[in-house]
Amino acid sequence: RIGGGEFTQIALAPDDDEIRALGEAVNRMSAMLAGYERDVRRTERMRTLAHLGGGIAHQLRNSATGCALAVDLHSKECPNGGESSTLVVAKRQLQLMEEYLQRFLQLGKTSSLSAIGALDVAALIEDLLPLVEPAARHAGVQLRWLPGAGSSKVVGNAERLGQVVINLMLNAIEAAAANCAATGTTGRIVVELSRDADDRLALVVADSGAGPAENVQQSLFEPFVTEKPDGVGLGLSVVREIVEQHGGEISWHRAGGMTYFSVELPCETTEMSRVEAVGCR
């Protein structure tokens, strides 16, 4: 059955003897093979997506470049174009779009962190807030930022961790806005930094949305899993990949009518030792 791809666990013998030990070994092997199969399927899906999406990504990059040029020309024509916060946000969003499209082309390829160093996550979030605040205002969602006390420094890639922050905040805005439309209440989002009991940096993004649908809860961080009609299902899988590359963990839970996405990252000293050990630079 295992040879045919059926990796269910077998019943163990009641006596603690060689037969039971053999059954336990078979079950361990079956569990390992099931895990390998899941990894292979996920990798192949990502490679297929990267192959098919290459042409689309190229066209989108051309469109983004043309749009950025038009925004630059418009800012020069406007009397207060150079000081317009909305134009600044638009240009930064277009720059991020180009960066994300470039990373899209790397999906399914073995990658390692580059351009890493010590960075302040609180400062990173404060720098990114202007990019998501217009979306929150447009959706009628209140956004609260709690930087916490103490150091918020980690070792990592600022652009990739910034992608984590933006993805989680935009997902929270969409969830809170959808619940607003359904219930007529005001949406709320809380972004908070703190240190946990193990002195790891904890980033929590909470929203007042209804939470993930039951049919996607167990596979929320897997590629192509989404409950959105127009969604692709890559945002949270990319977030998990980036967090794990930084030696961290991501999880979610529901409590008090709020959905909490929690990212835990090693402290600066611990992560620098890990990075030096694996030879990243």
Short mmCIF file of C-alpha atoms in Angstrom, two decimals:
data_model
loop_
_atom_site.label_atom_id
_atom_site.label_comp_id
_atom_site.label_asym_id
_atom_site.label_seq_id
_atom_site.Cartn_x
_atom_site.Cartn_y
_atom_site.Cartn_z
CA ARG A 1 0.00 0.00 0.00
CA ILE A 2 2.84 2.40 0.77
CA GLY A 3 4.41 1.61 -2.61
CA GLY A 4 1.10 2.56 -4.21
CA GLY A 5 1.07 5.96 -2.48
CA GLU A 6 -1.21 5.16 0.47
CA PHE A 7 0.49 6.51 3.58
CA THR A 8 -2.10 5.72 6.26
CA GLN A 9 -0.83 4.51 9.63
CA ILE A 10 -1.15 0.78 10.43
CA ALA A 11 -2.53 -0.64 13.66
CA LEU A 12 0.20 -1.69 16.10
CA ALA A 13 0.48 -5.09 17.73
CA PRO A 14 -0.71 -5.13 21.36
CA ASP A 15 2.48 -6.71 22.75
CA ASP A 16 5.70 -4.73 23.20
CA ASP A 17 7.84 -6.97 21.01
CA GLU A 18 9.67 -7.05 17.69
CA ILE A 19 6.42 -7.02 15.70
CA ARG A 20 5.26 -3.83 17.40
CA ALA A 21 8.68 -2.24 16.87
CA LEU A 22 8.47 -3.14 13.18
CA GLY A 23 5.00 -1.56 12.95
CA GLU A 24 6.26 1.64 14.59
CA ALA A 25 9.13 1.80 12.11
CA VAL A 26 6.74 1.33 9.17
CA ASN A 27 4.51 4.12 10.50
CA ARG A 28 7.48 6.47 10.84
CA MET A 29 8.54 5.71 7.29
CA SER A 30 4.98 6.26 6.04
CA ALA A 31 4.76 9.65 7.78
CA MET A 32 8.10 10.74 6.33
CA LEU A 33 7.09 9.71 2.80
CA ALA A 34 3.78 11.57 3.15
CA GLY A 35 5.69 14.71 4.15
CA TYR A 36 8.10 14.34 1.23
CA GLU A 37 5.19 13.93 -1.19
CA ARG A 38 3.54 17.13 0.08
CA ASP A 39 6.81 19.05 -0.31
CA VAL A 40 7.34 17.77 -3.86
CA ARG A 41 3.81 18.67 -4.91
CA ARG A 42 4.10 22.16 -3.43
CA THR A 43 7.44 22.75 -5.17
CA GLU A 44 6.10 21.57 -8.51
CA ARG A 45 3.05 23.83 -8.25
CA MET A 46 5.28 26.81 -7.54
CA ARG A 47 7.55 25.99 -10.51
CA THR A 48 4.56 25.61 -12.81
CA LEU A 49 3.16 28.94 -11.68
CA ALA A 50 6.49 30.68 -12.22
CA HIS A 51 6.77 29.22 -15.72
CA LEU A 52 3.26 30.16 -16.81
CA GLY A 53 3.36 33.56 -15.12
CA GLY A 54 6.66 34.71 -16.59
CA GLY A 55 5.10 36.29 -19.68
CA ILE A 56 2.33 37.92 -17.65
CA ALA A 57 4.83 39.31 -15.14
CA HIS A 58 6.89 40.81 -17.97
CA GLN A 59 3.87 42.65 -19.37
CA LEU A 60 2.82 43.85 -15.92
CA ARG A 61 6.30 45.25 -15.28
CA ASN A 62 6.11 47.19 -18.54
CA SER A 63 2.72 48.59 -17.53
CA ALA A 64 3.99 49.51 -14.05
CA THR A 65 6.99 51.31 -15.57
CA GLY A 66 4.74 53.29 -17.90
CA CYS A 67 2.43 54.18 -15.03
CA ALA A 68 5.38 55.34 -12.90
CA LEU A 69 6.60 57.59 -15.71
CA ALA A 70 3.11 59.07 -16.07
CA VAL A 71 2.93 59.76 -12.33
CA ASP A 72 6.35 61.46 -12.43
CA LEU A 73 5.24 63.68 -15.32
CA HIS A 74 1.98 64.48 -13.54
CA SER A 75 3.80 65.48 -10.35
CA LYS A 76 5.91 67.95 -12.33
CA GLU A 77 2.81 69.47 -13.92
CA CYS A 78 0.93 69.86 -10.63
CA PRO A 79 1.63 73.03 -8.60
CA ASN A 80 2.13 70.98 -5.43
CA GLY A 81 3.07 67.75 -7.12
CA GLY A 82 6.41 67.38 -5.39
CA GLU A 83 4.80 67.76 -1.97
CA SER A 84 1.70 65.63 -2.58
CA SER A 85 1.64 62.72 -0.15
CA THR A 86 -0.76 60.78 -2.37
CA LEU A 87 1.62 60.97 -5.33
CA VAL A 88 4.51 59.88 -3.13
CA VAL A 89 2.50 56.88 -1.99
CA ALA A 90 1.54 56.06 -5.58
CA LYS A 91 5.17 56.11 -6.71
CA ARG A 92 6.28 53.92 -3.80
CA GLN A 93 3.49 51.44 -4.49
CA LEU A 94 4.55 51.21 -8.13
CA GLN A 95 8.13 50.59 -7.03
CA LEU A 96 6.94 47.82 -4.72
CA MET A 97 4.88 46.35 -7.56
CA GLU A 98 7.98 46.05 -9.71
CA GLU A 99 9.91 44.42 -6.87
CA TYR A 100 7.11 41.92 -6.20
CA LEU A 101 6.88 41.01 -9.88
CA GLN A 102 10.61 40.37 -9.91
CA ARG A 103 10.27 38.06 -6.90
CA PHE A 104 7.34 36.34 -8.57
CA LEU A 105 9.71 35.17 -11.27
CA GLN A 106 11.80 33.46 -8.58
CA LEU A 107 8.94 31.30 -7.24
CA GLY A 108 9.83 27.63 -7.08
CA LYS A 109 13.58 28.31 -7.23
CA THR A 110 15.93 27.59 -4.37
CA SER A 111 16.77 30.93 -2.77
CA SER A 112 18.65 32.26 0.22
CA LEU A 113 18.65 35.56 1.99
CA SER A 114 20.84 38.32 0.59
CA ALA A 115 21.56 41.88 1.67
CA ILE A 116 20.82 41.06 5.27
CA GLY A 117 21.78 43.11 8.29
CA ALA A 118 20.51 44.52 11.56
CA LEU A 119 17.23 46.38 11.15
CA ASP A 120 14.64 47.97 13.41
CA VAL A 121 11.24 46.37 12.73
CA ALA A 122 9.39 49.23 14.44
CA ALA A 123 11.05 51.75 12.13
CA LEU A 124 10.33 49.50 9.16
CA ILE A 125 6.62 49.36 10.02
CA GLU A 126 6.42 53.14 10.55
CA ASP A 127 7.98 53.62 7.13
CA LEU A 128 5.40 51.31 5.52
CA LEU A 129 2.29 52.60 7.30
CA PRO A 130 1.76 55.49 4.81
CA LEU A 131 1.44 52.88 2.05
CA VAL A 132 -1.52 51.10 3.68
CA GLU A 133 -3.24 53.96 5.53
CA PRO A 134 -5.01 55.22 2.34
CA ALA A 135 -6.49 51.74 1.83
CA ALA A 136 -7.65 51.65 5.45
CA ARG A 137 -9.27 55.10 5.21
CA HIS A 138 -10.98 54.20 1.95
CA ALA A 139 -12.38 51.02 3.54
CA GLY A 140 -13.52 52.89 6.68
CA VAL A 141 -11.23 50.80 8.89
CA GLN A 142 -9.50 52.18 11.97
CA LEU A 143 -5.79 51.33 12.05
CA ARG A 144 -3.94 51.36 15.38
CA TRP A 145 -0.17 51.02 15.69
CA LEU A 146 1.41 49.91 18.99
CA PRO A 147 5.21 49.87 18.69
CA GLY A 148 5.75 48.55 22.23
CA ALA A 149 8.71 49.17 24.50
CA GLY A 150 12.28 47.96 24.26
CA SER A 151 14.40 46.96 21.28
CA SER A 152 12.72 45.76 18.10
CA LYS A 153 15.90 44.95 16.20
CA VAL A 154 16.40 41.72 14.25
CA VAL A 155 18.78 40.53 11.56
CA GLY A 156 17.25 40.13 8.13
CA ASN A 157 16.39 41.55 4.74
CA ALA A 158 14.42 44.79 5.05
CA GLU A 159 12.65 44.45 1.68
CA ARG A 160 11.47 40.88 2.34
CA LEU A 161 10.33 41.58 5.89
CA GLY A 162 8.58 44.67 4.56
CA GLN A 163 6.70 42.38 2.19
CA VAL A 164 5.55 40.35 5.20
CA VAL A 165 4.29 43.46 6.98
CA ILE A 166 2.42 44.86 3.97
CA ASN A 167 0.82 41.51 3.10
CA LEU A 168 -0.47 40.99 6.63
CA MET A 169 -1.79 44.54 6.97
CA LEU A 170 -3.54 44.54 3.58
CA ASN A 171 -5.11 41.15 4.34
CA ALA A 172 -6.32 42.57 7.66
CA ILE A 173 -7.82 45.62 5.96
CA GLU A 174 -9.69 43.44 3.45
CA ALA A 175 -11.02 41.16 6.19
CA ALA A 176 -12.12 44.03 8.42
CA ALA A 177 -13.72 45.90 5.51
CA ALA A 178 -15.67 42.80 4.40
CA ASN A 179 -17.02 42.35 7.91
CA CYS A 180 -17.96 46.06 8.05
CA ALA A 181 -20.06 45.68 4.92
CA ALA A 182 -21.75 42.57 6.29
CA THR A 183 -22.49 43.83 9.82
CA GLY A 184 -22.53 47.62 9.52
CA THR A 185 -19.91 47.97 12.26
CA THR A 186 -16.63 49.89 12.17
CA GLY A 187 -13.63 47.77 11.26
CA ARG A 188 -10.55 47.70 13.48
CA ILE A 189 -6.93 46.69 12.90
CA VAL A 190 -4.21 46.58 15.53
CA VAL A 191 -0.53 46.21 14.63
CA GLU A 192 1.61 45.51 17.68
CA LEU A 193 5.25 44.69 18.47
CA SER A 194 6.42 43.07 21.69
CA ARG A 195 8.93 40.64 23.17
CA ASP A 196 7.67 37.19 24.12
CA ALA A 197 8.74 34.99 27.03
CA ASP A 198 11.67 33.60 25.01
CA ASP A 199 12.89 37.13 24.16
CA ARG A 200 11.80 36.74 20.54
CA LEU A 201 10.32 39.70 18.69
CA ALA A 202 6.59 39.19 18.19
CA LEU A 203 4.69 41.04 15.46
CA VAL A 204 0.92 40.70 15.76
CA VAL A 205 -1.57 41.95 13.16
CA ALA A 206 -5.15 41.65 14.44
CA ASP A 207 -8.35 42.49 12.58
CA SER A 208 -12.06 42.53 13.36
CA GLY A 209 -12.95 40.43 10.32
CA ALA A 210 -14.88 37.19 10.41
CA GLY A 211 -11.74 35.06 10.19
CA PRO A 212 -10.72 32.45 7.60
CA ALA A 213 -13.40 30.11 6.32
CA GLU A 214 -13.48 26.68 7.91
CA ASN A 215 -12.53 24.91 4.66
CA VAL A 216 -9.18 26.76 4.42
CA GLN A 217 -8.17 27.01 8.07
CA GLN A 218 -5.95 23.92 8.11
CA SER A 219 -4.08 24.86 4.91
CA LEU A 220 -4.09 28.65 5.20
CA PHE A 221 -0.33 29.04 4.55
CA GLU A 222 -0.20 26.61 1.60
CA PRO A 223 0.16 27.93 -1.99
CA PHE A 224 -3.06 28.48 -3.99
CA VAL A 225 -5.29 28.24 -0.90
CA THR A 226 -7.75 31.15 -0.80
CA GLU A 227 -11.39 31.90 -0.09
CA LYS A 228 -11.39 35.10 -2.17
CA PRO A 229 -13.25 34.80 -5.50
CA ASP A 230 -10.50 36.76 -7.26
CA GLY A 231 -7.63 35.54 -5.08
CA VAL A 232 -4.59 33.55 -6.15
CA GLY A 233 -3.65 32.15 -2.74
CA LEU A 234 0.02 33.11 -2.71
CA GLY A 235 0.18 35.97 -0.18
CA LEU A 236 0.33 33.95 3.05
CA SER A 237 2.46 31.18 1.54
CA VAL A 238 5.06 33.78 0.53
CA VAL A 239 4.83 35.34 3.99
CA ARG A 240 5.50 31.98 5.63
CA GLU A 241 8.45 31.34 3.33
CA ILE A 242 10.04 34.70 4.20
CA VAL A 243 9.44 34.27 7.93
CA GLU A 244 10.98 30.78 7.92
CA GLN A 245 13.98 32.05 5.94
CA HIS A 246 14.56 34.44 8.85
CA GLY A 247 14.41 31.60 11.38
CA GLY A 248 10.95 32.62 12.56
CA GLU A 249 7.47 31.17 12.83
CA ILE A 250 4.00 32.38 11.84
CA SER A 251 0.65 31.29 13.24
CA TRP A 252 -2.92 32.54 13.58
CA HIS A 253 -5.82 32.20 15.99
CA ARG A 254 -9.24 33.67 16.80
CA ALA A 255 -10.05 35.32 20.13
CA GLY A 256 -12.63 37.86 21.29
CA GLY A 257 -14.07 38.39 17.81
CA MET A 258 -10.64 39.23 16.36
CA THR A 259 -8.28 37.30 14.07
CA TYR A 260 -4.63 37.38 15.14
CA PHE A 261 -1.69 36.67 12.83
CA SER A 262 1.50 36.35 14.88
CA VAL A 263 5.05 36.40 13.54
CA GLU A 264 7.91 35.51 15.90
CA LEU A 265 11.47 36.36 14.91
CA PRO A 266 14.77 35.63 16.71
CA CYS A 267 16.41 38.53 18.49
CA GLU A 268 19.28 40.35 16.84
CA THR A 269 22.09 38.46 18.63
CA THR A 270 20.59 35.01 18.11
CA GLU A 271 19.78 35.58 14.46
CA MET A 272 23.22 37.00 13.66
CA SER A 273 24.80 33.84 15.04
CA ARG A 274 22.49 31.70 12.91
CA VAL A 275 23.19 33.71 9.77
CA GLU A 276 26.95 33.51 10.30
CA ALA A 277 26.68 29.78 10.88
CA VAL A 278 24.94 29.12 7.54
CA GLY A 279 27.22 31.51 5.65
CA CYS A 280 24.58 34.01 4.46
CA ARG A 281 25.86 37.42 3.50
#
